[in-house]
């Protein structure tokens, strides 16, 4: 009987370890944060979910999701760019509906046809493809971009709607893309490991008949380990209706976000990451 009990406990622990929507990043996928320290609670929305983004039996990044506004607050990942093609298939997060659903992201079509899920059921917990149809001047903006990952599985994992916000299309293909491709490549020279936290500040406007929030700002921050004793950091922010990106220190971005959110002082990385 004791053996049976132990087997049950270990099986439930295995299940928990692979869970997709989790109770905390520290206990489930801390590897995406510098010194295993996620941003503090100053950014947390009223109705949050912590997602360890899981695809093909592996965690690829972490996302704090705002269920009410149906957009991510931030995504955290390791910067590891490599050659590869851009995926085309969009995925959704089954576990936002209930922990009984698969622990890996799936296509809407798969959930509707194989799991007996209705579109209404799916759309209660998150954005769906229909929300992003027929947009004018906006498109699906990745927080964690596929081009910052080394292979097809890690790139496909970024194509989940839980990692997407309505982003100004000129910004997305212009100054923001320039930051993601050119500036990041330049700034990460000499870095052994680069931790990135990229996010969106909720705005006052919505798309899809009030279902999905259009962020007022998009921001990104990086903490790079050069070696055991040396680190450097940088950050950017952009208003989501202009094709301009402002380069900041990490400390400056934290102060700007503190003002925009109007709550406690924002901290995006462990204190050992330089703010100047």
mmCIF file of C-alpha atoms in Angstrom:
data_model
loop_
_atom_site.group_PDB
_atom_site.id
_atom_site.type_symbol
_atom_site.label_atom_id
_atom_site.label_comp_id
_atom_site.label_asym_id
_atom_site.label_seq_id
_atom_site.Cartn_x
_atom_site.Cartn_y
_atom_site.Cartn_z
ATOM 1 C CA UNK A 1 0.000 0.000 0.000
ATOM 2 C CA UNK A 2 2.861 2.360 0.878
ATOM 3 C CA UNK A 3 4.520 1.627 -2.458
ATOM 4 C CA UNK A 4 1.250 2.365 -4.258
ATOM 5 C CA UNK A 5 0.939 5.658 -2.374
ATOM 6 C CA UNK A 6 4.518 6.607 -3.248
ATOM 7 C CA UNK A 7 3.868 5.793 -6.902
ATOM 8 C CA UNK A 8 0.747 7.981 -6.870
ATOM 9 C CA UNK A 9 2.656 10.872 -5.291
ATOM 10 C CA UNK A 10 5.540 10.597 -7.774
ATOM 11 C CA UNK A 11 3.091 10.408 -10.692
ATOM 12 C CA UNK A 12 1.309 13.559 -9.520
ATOM 13 C CA UNK A 13 4.679 15.301 -9.100
ATOM 14 C CA UNK A 14 5.586 14.377 -12.665
ATOM 15 C CA UNK A 15 2.299 15.796 -13.845
ATOM 16 C CA UNK A 16 2.909 19.013 -11.926
ATOM 17 C CA UNK A 17 6.426 19.365 -13.247
ATOM 18 C CA UNK A 18 5.119 19.253 -16.800
ATOM 19 C CA UNK A 19 2.188 21.523 -16.154
ATOM 20 C CA UNK A 20 1.734 24.383 -18.529
ATOM 21 C CA UNK A 21 -0.235 26.972 -16.589
ATOM 22 C CA UNK A 22 1.706 27.009 -13.315
ATOM 23 C CA UNK A 23 1.474 28.579 -9.869
ATOM 24 C CA UNK A 24 4.873 30.274 -10.079
ATOM 25 C CA UNK A 25 7.795 30.624 -12.463
ATOM 26 C CA UNK A 26 10.306 30.054 -9.648
ATOM 27 C CA UNK A 27 9.030 26.521 -9.064
ATOM 28 C CA UNK A 28 8.398 25.500 -12.688
ATOM 29 C CA UNK A 29 10.559 27.291 -15.285
ATOM 30 C CA UNK A 30 13.019 29.592 -13.467
ATOM 31 C CA UNK A 31 15.738 29.064 -16.111
ATOM 32 C CA UNK A 32 14.394 31.914 -18.271
ATOM 33 C CA UNK A 33 15.147 34.544 -15.613
ATOM 34 C CA UNK A 34 18.520 35.946 -14.549
ATOM 35 C CA UNK A 35 19.426 34.362 -11.181
ATOM 36 C CA UNK A 36 16.036 32.581 -11.437
ATOM 37 C CA UNK A 37 14.315 35.822 -10.379
ATOM 38 C CA UNK A 38 11.192 36.913 -12.323
ATOM 39 C CA UNK A 39 9.996 40.547 -12.367
ATOM 40 C CA UNK A 40 8.332 41.650 -9.126
ATOM 41 C CA UNK A 41 4.583 41.896 -8.564
ATOM 42 C CA UNK A 42 4.297 45.539 -9.664
ATOM 43 C CA UNK A 43 3.300 44.433 -13.198
ATOM 44 C CA UNK A 44 0.816 41.759 -12.177
ATOM 45 C CA UNK A 45 -2.700 42.213 -13.591
ATOM 46 C CA UNK A 46 -5.930 41.601 -11.712
ATOM 47 C CA UNK A 47 -6.439 38.155 -13.233
ATOM 48 C CA UNK A 48 -3.003 36.678 -14.065
ATOM 49 C CA UNK A 49 -1.840 33.297 -15.298
ATOM 50 C CA UNK A 50 1.749 32.077 -15.256
ATOM 51 C CA UNK A 51 2.554 30.060 -18.364
ATOM 52 C CA UNK A 52 5.681 27.982 -18.864
ATOM 53 C CA UNK A 53 5.410 27.828 -22.646
ATOM 54 C CA UNK A 54 5.530 24.126 -23.409
ATOM 55 C CA UNK A 55 5.900 22.543 -26.842
ATOM 56 C CA UNK A 56 7.067 19.041 -27.820
ATOM 57 C CA UNK A 57 7.925 18.046 -24.237
ATOM 58 C CA UNK A 58 10.063 21.090 -23.542
ATOM 59 C CA UNK A 59 9.759 24.550 -21.979
ATOM 60 C CA UNK A 60 10.896 27.319 -24.321
ATOM 61 C CA UNK A 61 10.006 30.546 -22.489
ATOM 62 C CA UNK A 62 7.754 31.987 -19.780
ATOM 63 C CA UNK A 63 4.752 34.315 -20.144
ATOM 64 C CA UNK A 64 2.733 36.216 -17.563
ATOM 65 C CA UNK A 65 -0.728 36.420 -19.128
ATOM 66 C CA UNK A 66 -3.541 38.891 -18.448
ATOM 67 C CA UNK A 67 -6.762 36.879 -18.739
ATOM 68 C CA UNK A 68 -9.059 39.912 -18.564
ATOM 69 C CA UNK A 69 -7.330 41.884 -21.321
ATOM 70 C CA UNK A 70 -6.329 38.737 -23.266
ATOM 71 C CA UNK A 71 -2.763 39.884 -23.836
ATOM 72 C CA UNK A 72 0.587 38.900 -22.321
ATOM 73 C CA UNK A 73 2.028 41.212 -19.650
ATOM 74 C CA UNK A 74 5.525 39.995 -20.527
ATOM 75 C CA UNK A 75 7.433 37.061 -21.986
ATOM 76 C CA UNK A 76 10.869 36.018 -20.707
ATOM 77 C CA UNK A 77 13.390 34.016 -22.716
ATOM 78 C CA UNK A 78 17.062 33.412 -23.493
ATOM 79 C CA UNK A 79 18.409 35.180 -26.577
ATOM 80 C CA UNK A 80 19.786 32.416 -28.837
ATOM 81 C CA UNK A 81 19.304 33.490 -32.470
ATOM 82 C CA UNK A 82 19.972 31.023 -35.262
ATOM 83 C CA UNK A 83 19.146 30.548 -38.935
ATOM 84 C CA UNK A 84 15.745 29.160 -39.803
ATOM 85 C CA UNK A 85 12.400 29.874 -41.386
ATOM 86 C CA UNK A 86 9.520 31.736 -39.811
ATOM 87 C CA UNK A 87 6.693 29.385 -38.736
ATOM 88 C CA UNK A 88 3.192 29.853 -40.174
ATOM 89 C CA UNK A 89 0.963 27.969 -37.733
ATOM 90 C CA UNK A 90 -0.611 29.824 -34.814
ATOM 91 C CA UNK A 91 -1.191 28.023 -31.521
ATOM 92 C CA UNK A 92 -3.313 28.586 -28.411
ATOM 93 C CA UNK A 93 -3.020 27.572 -24.770
ATOM 94 C CA UNK A 94 -5.428 24.735 -23.784
ATOM 95 C CA UNK A 95 -4.627 24.951 -20.073
ATOM 96 C CA UNK A 96 -5.996 28.471 -19.801
ATOM 97 C CA UNK A 97 -9.422 26.809 -20.075
ATOM 98 C CA UNK A 98 -8.709 24.146 -17.451
ATOM 99 C CA UNK A 99 -5.780 22.039 -16.164
ATOM 100 C CA UNK A 100 -7.528 18.961 -17.584
ATOM 101 C CA UNK A 101 -6.576 19.967 -21.130
ATOM 102 C CA UNK A 102 -3.200 19.166 -22.766
ATOM 103 C CA UNK A 103 -0.101 20.671 -21.189
ATOM 104 C CA UNK A 104 1.240 21.731 -24.544
ATOM 105 C CA UNK A 105 0.146 24.472 -26.924
ATOM 106 C CA UNK A 106 -2.171 23.321 -29.704
ATOM 107 C CA UNK A 107 -3.795 24.607 -32.862
ATOM 108 C CA UNK A 108 -7.344 25.926 -32.463
ATOM 109 C CA UNK A 109 -8.460 23.422 -35.090
ATOM 110 C CA UNK A 110 -7.084 20.483 -33.063
ATOM 111 C CA UNK A 111 -8.905 21.552 -29.902
ATOM 112 C CA UNK A 112 -12.190 22.103 -31.729
ATOM 113 C CA UNK A 113 -12.033 18.828 -33.635
ATOM 114 C CA UNK A 114 -10.344 16.396 -31.257
ATOM 115 C CA UNK A 115 -11.070 17.696 -27.773
ATOM 116 C CA UNK A 116 -14.695 18.728 -28.186
ATOM 117 C CA UNK A 117 -13.910 22.322 -27.230
ATOM 118 C CA UNK A 118 -16.189 25.089 -28.514
ATOM 119 C CA UNK A 119 -14.786 28.354 -29.851
ATOM 120 C CA UNK A 120 -16.819 30.160 -27.183
ATOM 121 C CA UNK A 121 -15.197 28.078 -24.445
ATOM 122 C CA UNK A 122 -11.702 28.722 -25.811
ATOM 123 C CA UNK A 123 -12.312 32.454 -26.302
ATOM 124 C CA UNK A 124 -13.341 33.009 -22.656
ATOM 125 C CA UNK A 125 -9.797 32.498 -21.408
ATOM 126 C CA UNK A 126 -7.671 33.961 -24.218
ATOM 127 C CA UNK A 127 -7.436 35.636 -27.602
ATOM 128 C CA UNK A 128 -8.326 33.513 -30.627
ATOM 129 C CA UNK A 129 -7.430 33.828 -34.313
ATOM 130 C CA UNK A 130 -10.728 35.550 -35.126
ATOM 131 C CA UNK A 131 -9.792 38.434 -32.766
ATOM 132 C CA UNK A 132 -6.866 39.350 -35.017
ATOM 133 C CA UNK A 133 -8.756 39.213 -38.331
ATOM 134 C CA UNK A 134 -9.412 42.357 -40.416
ATOM 135 C CA UNK A 135 -7.170 44.663 -38.397
ATOM 136 C CA UNK A 136 -6.418 48.148 -39.738
ATOM 137 C CA UNK A 137 -2.989 49.618 -39.005
ATOM 138 C CA UNK A 138 -2.251 46.863 -36.467
ATOM 139 C CA UNK A 139 -0.914 43.343 -36.718
ATOM 140 C CA UNK A 140 0.031 40.385 -34.546
ATOM 141 C CA UNK A 141 3.114 41.597 -32.701
ATOM 142 C CA UNK A 142 5.305 38.991 -31.017
ATOM 143 C CA UNK A 143 6.690 39.862 -27.616
ATOM 144 C CA UNK A 144 9.193 37.004 -27.779
ATOM 145 C CA UNK A 145 10.234 36.989 -31.461
ATOM 146 C CA UNK A 146 10.789 33.718 -33.329
ATOM 147 C CA UNK A 147 14.051 35.014 -34.822
ATOM 148 C CA UNK A 148 15.682 35.072 -31.373
ATOM 149 C CA UNK A 149 15.585 31.242 -31.239
ATOM 150 C CA UNK A 150 17.848 28.587 -32.732
ATOM 151 C CA UNK A 151 15.616 25.886 -34.237
ATOM 152 C CA UNK A 152 12.180 25.117 -35.630
ATOM 153 C CA UNK A 153 10.625 23.844 -32.355
ATOM 154 C CA UNK A 154 11.715 26.888 -30.342
ATOM 155 C CA UNK A 155 10.549 29.203 -33.130
ATOM 156 C CA UNK A 156 7.183 27.451 -33.449
ATOM 157 C CA UNK A 157 6.693 27.812 -29.675
ATOM 158 C CA UNK A 158 6.706 31.622 -30.037
ATOM 159 C CA UNK A 159 3.708 31.401 -32.409
ATOM 160 C CA UNK A 160 1.184 31.167 -29.608
ATOM 161 C CA UNK A 161 -1.481 33.855 -29.274
ATOM 162 C CA UNK A 162 -0.506 34.139 -25.593
ATOM 163 C CA UNK A 163 2.763 35.739 -26.807
ATOM 164 C CA UNK A 164 1.013 38.250 -29.128
ATOM 165 C CA UNK A 165 -0.343 41.784 -28.784
ATOM 166 C CA UNK A 166 -2.052 44.127 -31.290
ATOM 167 C CA UNK A 167 0.984 46.136 -32.415
ATOM 168 C CA UNK A 168 1.199 49.147 -34.721
ATOM 169 C CA UNK A 169 2.166 47.586 -38.062
ATOM 170 C CA UNK A 170 4.674 50.325 -38.974
ATOM 171 C CA UNK A 171 6.396 49.948 -35.602
ATOM 172 C CA UNK A 172 6.341 46.144 -35.821
ATOM 173 C CA UNK A 173 8.015 46.020 -39.234
ATOM 174 C CA UNK A 174 10.064 49.204 -38.733
ATOM 175 C CA UNK A 175 11.837 50.534 -35.642
ATOM 176 C CA UNK A 176 10.881 47.571 -33.422
ATOM 177 C CA UNK A 177 12.099 45.038 -35.973
ATOM 178 C CA UNK A 178 15.300 47.059 -36.276
ATOM 179 C CA UNK A 179 15.802 46.784 -32.510
ATOM 180 C CA UNK A 180 15.119 43.023 -32.507
ATOM 181 C CA UNK A 181 17.497 42.311 -35.402
ATOM 182 C CA UNK A 182 20.243 44.967 -35.465
ATOM 183 C CA UNK A 183 20.475 46.465 -31.964
ATOM 184 C CA UNK A 184 20.166 43.124 -30.141
ATOM 185 C CA UNK A 185 22.824 41.556 -32.353
ATOM 186 C CA UNK A 186 25.175 44.474 -31.687
ATOM 187 C CA UNK A 187 24.512 44.764 -27.958
ATOM 188 C CA UNK A 188 24.922 41.051 -27.241
ATOM 189 C CA UNK A 189 28.488 40.915 -28.601
ATOM 190 C CA UNK A 190 30.636 39.278 -25.917
ATOM 191 C CA UNK A 191 27.666 37.959 -23.931
ATOM 192 C CA UNK A 192 27.696 34.361 -22.729
ATOM 193 C CA UNK A 193 24.023 34.334 -21.739
ATOM 194 C CA UNK A 194 21.455 37.044 -22.437
ATOM 195 C CA UNK A 195 18.184 37.033 -20.480
ATOM 196 C CA UNK A 196 15.342 39.016 -22.041
ATOM 197 C CA UNK A 197 12.043 40.233 -20.577
ATOM 198 C CA UNK A 198 9.780 41.914 -23.131
ATOM 199 C CA UNK A 199 6.348 43.297 -22.333
ATOM 200 C CA UNK A 200 3.346 45.441 -23.133
ATOM 201 C CA UNK A 201 1.683 48.175 -21.067
ATOM 202 C CA UNK A 202 -2.142 47.907 -21.262
ATOM 203 C CA UNK A 203 -3.814 50.814 -23.065
ATOM 204 C CA UNK A 204 -7.311 52.314 -23.119
ATOM 205 C CA UNK A 205 -8.328 50.864 -26.497
ATOM 206 C CA UNK A 206 -9.453 47.420 -27.547
ATOM 207 C CA UNK A 207 -9.855 45.364 -30.709
ATOM 208 C CA UNK A 208 -12.301 42.531 -31.462
ATOM 209 C CA UNK A 209 -15.336 44.293 -29.968
ATOM 210 C CA UNK A 210 -13.604 45.011 -26.678
ATOM 211 C CA UNK A 211 -12.104 41.559 -26.241
ATOM 212 C CA UNK A 212 -8.382 42.207 -26.712
ATOM 213 C CA UNK A 213 -6.501 45.169 -25.279
ATOM 214 C CA UNK A 214 -4.324 47.330 -27.519
ATOM 215 C CA UNK A 215 -1.204 48.160 -25.463
ATOM 216 C CA UNK A 216 -0.155 51.795 -25.098
ATOM 217 C CA UNK A 217 3.552 50.862 -25.066
ATOM 218 C CA UNK A 218 5.784 47.915 -25.978
ATOM 219 C CA UNK A 219 9.055 47.510 -24.072
ATOM 220 C CA UNK A 220 12.026 45.169 -23.873
ATOM 221 C CA UNK A 221 14.894 44.689 -21.428
ATOM 222 C CA UNK A 222 18.010 42.539 -21.476
ATOM 223 C CA UNK A 223 20.525 41.397 -18.874
ATOM 224 C CA UNK A 224 23.705 39.924 -20.324
ATOM 225 C CA UNK A 225 26.297 37.856 -18.481
ATOM 226 C CA UNK A 226 29.695 38.551 -20.026
ATOM 227 C CA UNK A 227 31.437 36.331 -17.457
ATOM 228 C CA UNK A 228 31.099 35.467 -13.772
ATOM 229 C CA UNK A 229 31.973 39.002 -12.634
ATOM 230 C CA UNK A 230 30.733 41.174 -15.482
ATOM 231 C CA UNK A 231 27.223 41.964 -16.621
ATOM 232 C CA UNK A 232 25.612 44.624 -18.783
ATOM 233 C CA UNK A 233 22.004 45.609 -19.348
ATOM 234 C CA UNK A 234 19.913 47.764 -21.668
ATOM 235 C CA UNK A 235 16.275 48.450 -22.443
ATOM 236 C CA UNK A 236 13.904 50.059 -24.951
ATOM 237 C CA UNK A 237 10.348 51.364 -24.989
ATOM 238 C CA UNK A 238 8.044 52.400 -27.830
ATOM 239 C CA UNK A 239 4.651 54.059 -27.929
ATOM 240 C CA UNK A 240 2.329 51.715 -29.785
ATOM 241 C CA UNK A 241 1.174 54.334 -32.285
ATOM 242 C CA UNK A 242 4.579 55.660 -33.431
ATOM 243 C CA UNK A 243 7.389 54.087 -35.418
ATOM 244 C CA UNK A 244 10.039 55.074 -32.836
ATOM 245 C CA UNK A 245 12.043 53.143 -30.259
ATOM 246 C CA UNK A 246 13.713 54.859 -27.315
ATOM 247 C CA UNK A 247 16.918 53.292 -25.950
ATOM 248 C CA UNK A 248 17.167 53.384 -22.129
ATOM 249 C CA UNK A 249 19.167 51.981 -19.253
ATOM 250 C CA UNK A 250 17.471 49.172 -17.331
ATOM 251 C CA UNK A 251 16.944 51.544 -14.380
ATOM 252 C CA UNK A 252 15.314 54.148 -16.628
ATOM 253 C CA UNK A 253 12.884 51.607 -18.080
ATOM 254 C CA UNK A 254 11.931 50.363 -14.609
ATOM 255 C CA UNK A 255 11.205 53.962 -13.565
ATOM 256 C CA UNK A 256 9.128 54.640 -16.702
ATOM 257 C CA UNK A 257 7.109 51.438 -16.146
ATOM 258 C CA UNK A 258 6.625 52.366 -12.483
ATOM 259 C CA UNK A 259 5.055 55.668 -13.621
ATOM 260 C CA UNK A 260 2.944 54.053 -16.357
ATOM 261 C CA UNK A 261 1.549 51.378 -14.052
ATOM 262 C CA UNK A 262 1.240 53.725 -11.074
ATOM 263 C CA UNK A 263 1.816 51.004 -8.496
ATOM 264 C CA UNK A 264 4.972 49.839 -6.690
ATOM 265 C CA UNK A 265 8.491 50.325 -8.025
ATOM 266 C CA UNK A 266 8.994 47.917 -10.931
ATOM 267 C CA UNK A 267 11.937 45.508 -10.833
ATOM 268 C CA UNK A 268 12.499 43.432 -13.972
ATOM 269 C CA UNK A 269 15.669 41.548 -13.020
ATOM 270 C CA UNK A 270 17.596 40.370 -9.952
ATOM 271 C CA UNK A 271 19.463 43.257 -8.303
ATOM 272 C CA UNK A 272 22.844 41.984 -9.640
ATOM 273 C CA UNK A 273 21.882 43.204 -13.102
ATOM 274 C CA UNK A 274 23.251 46.778 -13.562
ATOM 275 C CA UNK A 275 20.645 49.541 -13.620
ATOM 276 C CA UNK A 276 22.944 52.287 -14.973
#
